[in-house]
XYZ file of C-alpha atoms in Angstrom:
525
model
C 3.566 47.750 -7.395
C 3.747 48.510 -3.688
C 6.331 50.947 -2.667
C 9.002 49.896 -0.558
C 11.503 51.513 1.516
C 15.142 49.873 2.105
C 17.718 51.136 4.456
C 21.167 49.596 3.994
C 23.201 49.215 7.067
C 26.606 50.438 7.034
C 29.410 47.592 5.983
C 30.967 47.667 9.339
C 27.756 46.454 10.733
C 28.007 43.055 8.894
C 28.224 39.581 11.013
C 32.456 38.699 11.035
C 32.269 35.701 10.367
C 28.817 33.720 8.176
C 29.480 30.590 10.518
C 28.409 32.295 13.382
C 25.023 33.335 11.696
C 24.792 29.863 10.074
C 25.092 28.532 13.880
C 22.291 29.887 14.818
C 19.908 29.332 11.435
C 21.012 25.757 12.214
C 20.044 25.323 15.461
C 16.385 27.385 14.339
C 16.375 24.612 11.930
C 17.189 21.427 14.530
C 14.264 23.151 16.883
C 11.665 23.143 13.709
C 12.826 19.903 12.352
C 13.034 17.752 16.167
C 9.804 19.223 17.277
C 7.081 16.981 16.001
C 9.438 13.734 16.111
C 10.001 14.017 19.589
C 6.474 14.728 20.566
C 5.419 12.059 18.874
C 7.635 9.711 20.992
C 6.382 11.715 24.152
C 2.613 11.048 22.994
C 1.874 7.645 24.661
C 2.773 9.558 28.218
C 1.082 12.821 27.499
C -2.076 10.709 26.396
C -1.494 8.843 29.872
C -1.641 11.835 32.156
C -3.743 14.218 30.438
C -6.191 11.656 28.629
C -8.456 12.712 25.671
C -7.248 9.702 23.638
C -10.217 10.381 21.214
C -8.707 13.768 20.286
C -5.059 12.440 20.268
C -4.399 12.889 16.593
C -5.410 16.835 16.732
C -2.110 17.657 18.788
C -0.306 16.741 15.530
C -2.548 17.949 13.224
C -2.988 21.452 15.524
C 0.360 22.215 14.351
C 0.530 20.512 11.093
C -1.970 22.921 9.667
C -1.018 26.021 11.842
C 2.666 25.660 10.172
C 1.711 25.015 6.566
C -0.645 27.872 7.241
C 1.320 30.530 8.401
C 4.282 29.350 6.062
C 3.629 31.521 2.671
C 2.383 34.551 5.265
C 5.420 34.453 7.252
C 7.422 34.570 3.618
C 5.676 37.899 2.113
C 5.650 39.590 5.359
C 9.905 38.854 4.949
C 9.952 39.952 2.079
C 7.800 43.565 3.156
C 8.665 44.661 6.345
C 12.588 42.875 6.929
C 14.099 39.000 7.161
C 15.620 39.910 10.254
C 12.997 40.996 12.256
C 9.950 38.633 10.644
C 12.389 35.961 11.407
C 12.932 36.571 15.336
C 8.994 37.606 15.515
C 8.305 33.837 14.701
C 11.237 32.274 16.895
C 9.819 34.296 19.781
C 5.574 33.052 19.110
C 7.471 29.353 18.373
C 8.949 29.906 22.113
C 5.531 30.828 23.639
C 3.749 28.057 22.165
C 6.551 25.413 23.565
C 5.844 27.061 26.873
C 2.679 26.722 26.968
C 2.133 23.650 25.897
C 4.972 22.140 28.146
C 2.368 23.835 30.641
C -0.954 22.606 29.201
C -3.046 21.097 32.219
C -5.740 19.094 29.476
C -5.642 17.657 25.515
C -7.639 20.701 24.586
C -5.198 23.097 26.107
C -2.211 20.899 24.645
C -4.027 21.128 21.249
C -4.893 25.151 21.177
C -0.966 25.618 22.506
C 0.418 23.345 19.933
C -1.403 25.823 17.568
C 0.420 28.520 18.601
C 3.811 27.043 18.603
C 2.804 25.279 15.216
C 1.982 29.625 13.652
C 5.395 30.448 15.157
C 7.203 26.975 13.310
C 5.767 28.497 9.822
C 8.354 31.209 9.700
C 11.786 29.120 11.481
C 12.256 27.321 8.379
C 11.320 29.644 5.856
C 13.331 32.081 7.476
C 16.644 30.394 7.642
C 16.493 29.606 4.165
C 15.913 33.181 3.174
C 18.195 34.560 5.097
C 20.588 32.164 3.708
C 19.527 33.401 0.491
C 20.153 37.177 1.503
C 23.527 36.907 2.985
C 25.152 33.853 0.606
C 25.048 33.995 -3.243
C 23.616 31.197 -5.143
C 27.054 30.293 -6.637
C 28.913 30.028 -3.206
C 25.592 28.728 -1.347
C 26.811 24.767 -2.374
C 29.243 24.943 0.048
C 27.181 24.843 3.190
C 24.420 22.290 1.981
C 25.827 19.591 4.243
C 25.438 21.728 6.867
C 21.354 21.421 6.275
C 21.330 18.250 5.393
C 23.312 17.558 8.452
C 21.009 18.883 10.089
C 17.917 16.868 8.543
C 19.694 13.655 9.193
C 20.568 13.836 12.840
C 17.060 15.650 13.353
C 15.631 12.072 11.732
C 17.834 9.803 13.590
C 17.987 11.798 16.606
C 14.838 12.880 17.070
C 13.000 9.726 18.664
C 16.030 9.323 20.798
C 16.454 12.279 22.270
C 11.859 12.458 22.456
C 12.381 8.909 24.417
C 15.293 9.784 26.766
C 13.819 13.129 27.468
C 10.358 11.223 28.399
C 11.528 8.998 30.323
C 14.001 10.349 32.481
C 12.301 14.028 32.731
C 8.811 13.928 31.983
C 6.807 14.752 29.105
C 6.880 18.647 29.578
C 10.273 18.814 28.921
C 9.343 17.711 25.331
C 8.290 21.505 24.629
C 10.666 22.657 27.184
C 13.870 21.559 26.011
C 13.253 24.442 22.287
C 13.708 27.178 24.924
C 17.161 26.947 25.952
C 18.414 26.387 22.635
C 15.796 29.403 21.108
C 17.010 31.670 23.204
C 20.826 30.648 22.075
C 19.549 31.525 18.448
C 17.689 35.001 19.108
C 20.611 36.234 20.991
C 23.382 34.824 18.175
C 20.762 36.361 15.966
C 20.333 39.753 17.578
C 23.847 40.447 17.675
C 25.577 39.173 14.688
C 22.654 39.300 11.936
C 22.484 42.694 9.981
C 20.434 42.905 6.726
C 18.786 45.783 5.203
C 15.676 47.115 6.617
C 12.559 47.312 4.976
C 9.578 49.696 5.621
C 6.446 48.817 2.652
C 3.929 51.294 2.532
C 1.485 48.566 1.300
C -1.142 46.935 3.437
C -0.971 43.207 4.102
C -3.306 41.002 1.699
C -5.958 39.901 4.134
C -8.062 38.240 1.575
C -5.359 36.349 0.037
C -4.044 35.090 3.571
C -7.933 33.758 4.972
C -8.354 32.525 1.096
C -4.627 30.276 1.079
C -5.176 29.524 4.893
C -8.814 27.793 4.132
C -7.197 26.497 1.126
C -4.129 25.128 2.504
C -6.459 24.055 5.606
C -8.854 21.714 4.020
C -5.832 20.165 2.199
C -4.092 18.660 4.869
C -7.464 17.828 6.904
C -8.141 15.867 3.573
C -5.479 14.267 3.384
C -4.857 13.975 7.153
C -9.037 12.139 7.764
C -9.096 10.627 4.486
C -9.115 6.812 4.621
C -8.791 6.681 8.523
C -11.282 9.445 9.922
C -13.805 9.568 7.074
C -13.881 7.192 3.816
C -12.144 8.847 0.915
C -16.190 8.771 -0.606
C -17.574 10.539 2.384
C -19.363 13.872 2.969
C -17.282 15.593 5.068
C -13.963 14.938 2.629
C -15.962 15.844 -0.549
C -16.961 19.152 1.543
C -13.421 19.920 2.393
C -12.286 18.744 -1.233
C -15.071 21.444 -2.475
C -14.332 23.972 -0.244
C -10.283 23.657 -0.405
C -10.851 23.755 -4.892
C -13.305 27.109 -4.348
C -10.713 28.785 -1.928
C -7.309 27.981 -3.751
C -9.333 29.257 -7.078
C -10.681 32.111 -5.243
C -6.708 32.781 -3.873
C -5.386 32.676 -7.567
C -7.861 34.851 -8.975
C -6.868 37.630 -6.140
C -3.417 37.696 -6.509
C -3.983 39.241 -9.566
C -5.813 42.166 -8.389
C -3.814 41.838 -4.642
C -1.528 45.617 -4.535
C 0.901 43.265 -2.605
C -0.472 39.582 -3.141
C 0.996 37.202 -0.475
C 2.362 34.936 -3.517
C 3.021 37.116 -6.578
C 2.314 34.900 -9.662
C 4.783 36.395 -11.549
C 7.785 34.056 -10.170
C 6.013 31.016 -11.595
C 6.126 32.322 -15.176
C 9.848 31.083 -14.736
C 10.397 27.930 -15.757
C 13.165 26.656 -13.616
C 11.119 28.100 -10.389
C 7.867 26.172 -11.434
C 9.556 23.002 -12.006
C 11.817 23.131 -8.728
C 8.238 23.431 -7.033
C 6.914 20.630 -9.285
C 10.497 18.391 -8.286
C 10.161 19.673 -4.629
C 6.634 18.831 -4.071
C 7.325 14.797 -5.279
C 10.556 14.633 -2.851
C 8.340 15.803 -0.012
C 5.615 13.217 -1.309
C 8.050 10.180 -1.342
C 10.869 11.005 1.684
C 8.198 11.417 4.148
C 6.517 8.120 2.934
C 9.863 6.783 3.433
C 10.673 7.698 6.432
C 7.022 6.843 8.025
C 6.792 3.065 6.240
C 10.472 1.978 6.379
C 10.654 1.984 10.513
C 7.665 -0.106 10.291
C 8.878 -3.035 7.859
C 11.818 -2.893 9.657
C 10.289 -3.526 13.266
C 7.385 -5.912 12.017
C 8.826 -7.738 9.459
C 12.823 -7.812 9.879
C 12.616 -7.672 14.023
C 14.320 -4.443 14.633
C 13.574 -2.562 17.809
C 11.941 0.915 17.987
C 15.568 2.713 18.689
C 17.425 0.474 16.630
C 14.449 0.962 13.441
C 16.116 4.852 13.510
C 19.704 3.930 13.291
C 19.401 1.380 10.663
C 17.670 4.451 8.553
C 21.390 5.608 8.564
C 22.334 3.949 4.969
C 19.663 6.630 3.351
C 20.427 9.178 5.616
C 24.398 8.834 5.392
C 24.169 8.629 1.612
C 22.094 12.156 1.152
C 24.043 14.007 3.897
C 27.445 12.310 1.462
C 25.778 13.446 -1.843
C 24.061 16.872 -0.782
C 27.785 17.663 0.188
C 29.116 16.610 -2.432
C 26.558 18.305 -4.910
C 27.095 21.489 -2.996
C 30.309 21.715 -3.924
C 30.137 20.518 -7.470
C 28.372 23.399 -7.658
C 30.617 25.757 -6.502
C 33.253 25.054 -8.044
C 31.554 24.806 -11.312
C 28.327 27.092 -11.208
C 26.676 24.097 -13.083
C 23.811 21.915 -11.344
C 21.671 20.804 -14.017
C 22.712 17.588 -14.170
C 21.770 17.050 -10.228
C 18.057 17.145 -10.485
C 18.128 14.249 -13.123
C 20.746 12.412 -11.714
C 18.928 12.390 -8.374
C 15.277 11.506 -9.708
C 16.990 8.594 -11.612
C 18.005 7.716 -8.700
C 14.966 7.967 -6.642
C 12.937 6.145 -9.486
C 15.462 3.278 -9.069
C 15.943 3.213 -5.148
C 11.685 3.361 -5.126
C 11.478 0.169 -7.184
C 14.159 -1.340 -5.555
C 12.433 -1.151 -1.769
C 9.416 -2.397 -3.230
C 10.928 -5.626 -4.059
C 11.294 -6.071 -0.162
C 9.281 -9.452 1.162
C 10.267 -11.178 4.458
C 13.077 -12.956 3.151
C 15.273 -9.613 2.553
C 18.263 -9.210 4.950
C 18.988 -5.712 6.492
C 21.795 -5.716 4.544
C 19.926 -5.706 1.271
C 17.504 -3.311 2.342
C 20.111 -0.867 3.650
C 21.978 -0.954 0.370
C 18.387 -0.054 -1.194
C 18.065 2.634 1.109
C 21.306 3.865 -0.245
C 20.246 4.574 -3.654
C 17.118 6.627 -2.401
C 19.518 8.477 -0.067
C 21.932 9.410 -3.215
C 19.125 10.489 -5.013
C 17.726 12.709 -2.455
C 21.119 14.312 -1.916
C 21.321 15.390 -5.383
C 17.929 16.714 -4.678
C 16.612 18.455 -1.188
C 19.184 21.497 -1.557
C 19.729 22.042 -5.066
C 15.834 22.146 -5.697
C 16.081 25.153 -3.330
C 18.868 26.636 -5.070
C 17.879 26.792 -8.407
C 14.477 28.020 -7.110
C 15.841 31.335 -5.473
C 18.045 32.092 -8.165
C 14.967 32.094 -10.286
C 13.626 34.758 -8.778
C 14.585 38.588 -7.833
C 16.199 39.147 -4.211
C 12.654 41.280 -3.221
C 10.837 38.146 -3.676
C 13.084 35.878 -2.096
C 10.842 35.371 0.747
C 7.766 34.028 -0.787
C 10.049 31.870 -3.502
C 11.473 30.387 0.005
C 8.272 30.188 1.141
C 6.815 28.592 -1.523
C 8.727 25.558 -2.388
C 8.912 24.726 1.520
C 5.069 24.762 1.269
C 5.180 22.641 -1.960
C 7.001 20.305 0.183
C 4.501 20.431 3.004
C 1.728 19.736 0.737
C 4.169 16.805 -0.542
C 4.283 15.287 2.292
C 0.699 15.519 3.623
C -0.318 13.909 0.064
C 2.882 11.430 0.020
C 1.997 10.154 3.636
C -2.089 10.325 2.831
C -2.019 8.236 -0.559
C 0.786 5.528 0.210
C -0.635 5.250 3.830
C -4.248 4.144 2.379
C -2.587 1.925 -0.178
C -0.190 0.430 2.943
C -3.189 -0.303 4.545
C -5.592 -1.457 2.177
C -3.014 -4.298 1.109
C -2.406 -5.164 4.575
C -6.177 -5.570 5.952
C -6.519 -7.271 2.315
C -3.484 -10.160 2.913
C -4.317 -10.794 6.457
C -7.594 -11.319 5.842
C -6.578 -13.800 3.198
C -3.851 -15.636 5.131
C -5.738 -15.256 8.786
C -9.197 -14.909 7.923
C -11.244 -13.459 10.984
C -8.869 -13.381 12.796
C -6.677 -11.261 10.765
C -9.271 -8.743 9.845
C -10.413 -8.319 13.322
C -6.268 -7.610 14.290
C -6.269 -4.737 11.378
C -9.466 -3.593 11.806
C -8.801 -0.667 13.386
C -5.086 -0.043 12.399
C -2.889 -1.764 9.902
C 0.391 -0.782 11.948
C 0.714 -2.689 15.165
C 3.380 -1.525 17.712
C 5.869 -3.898 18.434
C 3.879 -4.914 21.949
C 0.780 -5.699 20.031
C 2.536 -7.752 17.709
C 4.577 -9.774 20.007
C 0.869 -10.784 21.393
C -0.138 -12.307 18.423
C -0.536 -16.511 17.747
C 2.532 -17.159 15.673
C 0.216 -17.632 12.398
C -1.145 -14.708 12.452
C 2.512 -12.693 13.119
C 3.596 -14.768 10.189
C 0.598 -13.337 8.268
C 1.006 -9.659 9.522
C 4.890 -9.871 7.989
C 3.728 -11.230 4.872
C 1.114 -8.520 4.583
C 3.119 -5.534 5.678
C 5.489 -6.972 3.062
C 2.863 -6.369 0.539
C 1.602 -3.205 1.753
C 5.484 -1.817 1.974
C 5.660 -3.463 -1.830
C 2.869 -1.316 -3.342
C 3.175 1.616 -1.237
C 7.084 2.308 -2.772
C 6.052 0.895 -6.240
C 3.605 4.006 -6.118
C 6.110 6.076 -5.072
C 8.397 5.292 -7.776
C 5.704 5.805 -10.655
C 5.099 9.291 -8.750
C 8.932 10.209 -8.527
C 8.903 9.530 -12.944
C 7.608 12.829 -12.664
C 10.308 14.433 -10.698
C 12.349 13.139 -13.265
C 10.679 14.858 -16.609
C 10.209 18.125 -14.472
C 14.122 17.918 -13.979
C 14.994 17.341 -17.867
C 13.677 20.413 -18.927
C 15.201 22.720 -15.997
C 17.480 25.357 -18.002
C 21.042 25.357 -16.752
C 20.737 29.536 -15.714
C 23.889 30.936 -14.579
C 24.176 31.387 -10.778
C 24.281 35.033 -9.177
C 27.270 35.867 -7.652
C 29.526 33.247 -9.914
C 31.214 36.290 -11.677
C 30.223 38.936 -14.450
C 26.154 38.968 -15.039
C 25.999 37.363 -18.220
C 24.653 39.046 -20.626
C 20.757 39.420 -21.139
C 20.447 39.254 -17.841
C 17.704 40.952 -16.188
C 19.506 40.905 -12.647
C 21.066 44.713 -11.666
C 23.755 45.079 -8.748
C 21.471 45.781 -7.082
C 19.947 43.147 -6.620
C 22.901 41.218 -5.701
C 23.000 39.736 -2.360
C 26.370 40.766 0.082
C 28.866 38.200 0.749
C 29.687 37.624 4.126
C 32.896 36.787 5.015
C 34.121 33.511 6.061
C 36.592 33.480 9.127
């Protein structure tokens, strides 16, 4: 093992009051969260003034893979060298990459900048969630889990709102623009009232291990970012990547066993709860994302609701997690017991799931939003608690990459969660309108089952009527999929062990947790 230097800072240097340092991890958060969302509703006018239409989905992918990249990296080098200043490092190269690409003069510009900005996005979540862990204990953490999923939900709802009204009233630029006011905010709130220990390791950084994750992690997401639109699922270049993405992760495995200081120490999935949160983790990621990409769409195509108004009327999910991730929270600290969350909330996913997929063109908003309810309850007992239990599973030194990890589980979720329901969406779309529309209706999905609402509104009224009956089907088997998937979620969460929580009283016995290894409390004003 690696030595490691820590220097404590004195007591009186601790932050007054945890709600100012929460203030700024929050708005870190909002800036990594409300990035891509309003880009993507800036895209149609960057595409217009810069061009390079052919390389259009690169500016998302750019960052996409820079950030799930640079995720488990930024983690380790936390957990080595000091949260604090790891954390500010990647706020700062976040900054510089929405700078730069607010300034890009051509696509391939926009898509090298995004890059950058997407390497600096790798640490801002990962960092506020282990500094959270540092500075709050497990037991008392519950009580500011609405704050995050706060957070989440107005990032969701928010996001193409603010991206449009930005757009149109101040130009594209502003897109990137707009993270440096409110960065700056956070490095200064961050700079003055954030003190944790300081770390110094004598170790050298595991260069192997980072190229051998990073080409792992890499071909991934191009997988499942080019498979079934870019390149057939049977093609060449995917079995490549699929070959080359299988030798690297193997390659990365074998390492960290010989690594002095491996970038993901296997030792913190030989506990149980940790390798299940990452198992429960990686499904949410694989069926919220899904949800959130597929719902908008039924809801424009098939029940008639407008782009903006296709984000509001997400607020029955949304309302119902913020509600239950609050109320979970503090259930949990009040108690020190959260077992029974996990299978609560995968029951509940399982449920909500099969419920959306009984959706057809005859189901009121109503209906639907009460569906979207039960997915939201279930997700609430689910996105912060899975976190939880995960970094109380581990020892504060490897807080970091436990952080790290599950927020790349979910990353890799959602890249597989989008990927897989996406070609089924489609597949059962180009399928039904070629059934109901013949020609015609092939040659409309040809080159994209999701029409905007402008191409749709162009359509002869049969072949409209076909495209809702086949997005209905597409939005039917997508979410049945989902369901099946989220079954697992649900035996992952039975066998989670109810450990107590650090910082809920006396260590109980056995426990292989010393002082000091205890995180500090900070004070609440």
């Amino acid at each position: 093992m690696a030595d490691t230097e820590t220097v404590e800072t004195k007591p009186d240097k601790q932050p007054k009051s945890v709600r100012v340092v929460l203030l700024a991890l929050m708005i870190t958060m909002m800036l990594a969260m409300l990035d891509s969302m309003i880009v993507g509703t800036a895209m149609p006018t960057i595409v217009g003034e810069l061009g390079g239409l052919e390389h259009l989905s690169w500016v998302v992918t750019a960052y996409t893979l820079a950030t799930a990249a640079a995720t488990p990296v930024w983690g380790k080098l936390g957990d080595m060298f000091g949260r604090k200043t790891t954390f500010m490092t990647s706020i700062v190269i976040f900054l510089i990459g929405s700078a730069l690409s607010g300034m890009a003069q051509n696509m391939g510009e926009l898509i090298g900048f995004r890059a950058v900005q997407g390497l600096g996005a790798g640490g801002l979540m990962v960092g506020v969630i282990a500094i959270i862990g540092d500075l709050i204990p497990p037991r008392e953490r519950g009580k500011y889990q609405g704050m995050m999923a706060g957070v989440m939900a107005i990032a969701m709802i928010g996001g193409p709102l603010v991206g449009g009204t930005i757009t149109d009233n101040w130009g594209w630029r502003w897109a990137f623009y707009i993270n440096l006011p409110l960065g700056v905010v956070a490095l200064g709130l961050i700079s003055a009232v954030l003190h944790l220990p300081k770390k110094r390791s004598k170790a050298g950084i595991d260069y192997l291990g980072v190229v051998l994750l990073t080409v792992g992690i890499t071909a991934i997401v191009l997988v499942t970012t080019w498979g079934g639109s870019e390149y057939s699922w049977t093609s060449a270049r995917i079995i490549e990547l699929i070959g080359i993405g299988v030798a690297a992760l193997i390659g990365f495995v074998f390492w960290q066993t010989k690594a002095a200081e491996p970038v993901v120490p296997l030792h913190i999935f030989r506990n149980r709860n940790f390798t299940l949160m990452s198992i429960i983790v990686f499904i949410t990621g694989f069926v919220m994302f899904g949800a959130t990409l597929y719902l908008p769409l039924y809801q424009q195509s098939v029940q008639g609701a407008s782009a903006t108004n296709s984000g509001l009327l997400l607020l029955p999910m949304l309302g119902a997690m913020l509600v239950t991730s609050m109320v979970a929270g503090r259930v949990t600290t009040n108690t020190g017991r959260y077992r029974i969350f996990p299978v609560v909330g995968s029951a509940l996913m399982i449920v909500g799931l099969y419920l959306l997929s009984t959706m057809d063109t005859g189901t009121s908003r109503f209906t639907s939003g009460v569906f979207m309810a039960v997915v939201g309850l279930g997700m609430g007992c689910l996105m912060q608690v899975t976190m939880l239990v995960a970094q109380n599973s581990v020892e504060m030194k490897d807080m970091g990459v436990a952080s790290s990890s599950t927020t790349l589980f979910r990353t890799l979720g959602s890249s597989f969660g989008v990927a897989i329901m996406g070609a089924l969406f489609n597949n059962r779309v180009q399928h039904v309108m070629a059934e109901r529309a013949g020609s015609l209706g092939a040659k409309i999905t040809e080159k994209s089952a999701s029409l905007d609402a402008k191409s749709l509104a162009k359509l002869p009224a049969v072949a409209r009527e076909a495209y809702q009956h086949a997005v209905s089907a597409g939005i039917h088997w997508a979410f049945l999929l989902g369901s099946v998937v989220a079954v697992v979620a649900l035996i992952a969460a039975v066998f989670v062990r109810e450990v107590a929580l650090r910082g809920a009283g006396p260590e109980p016995e056995g426990s292989d947790e010393s002082a000091a290894l205890q995180p500090q409390v900070v004070e609440a004003v």
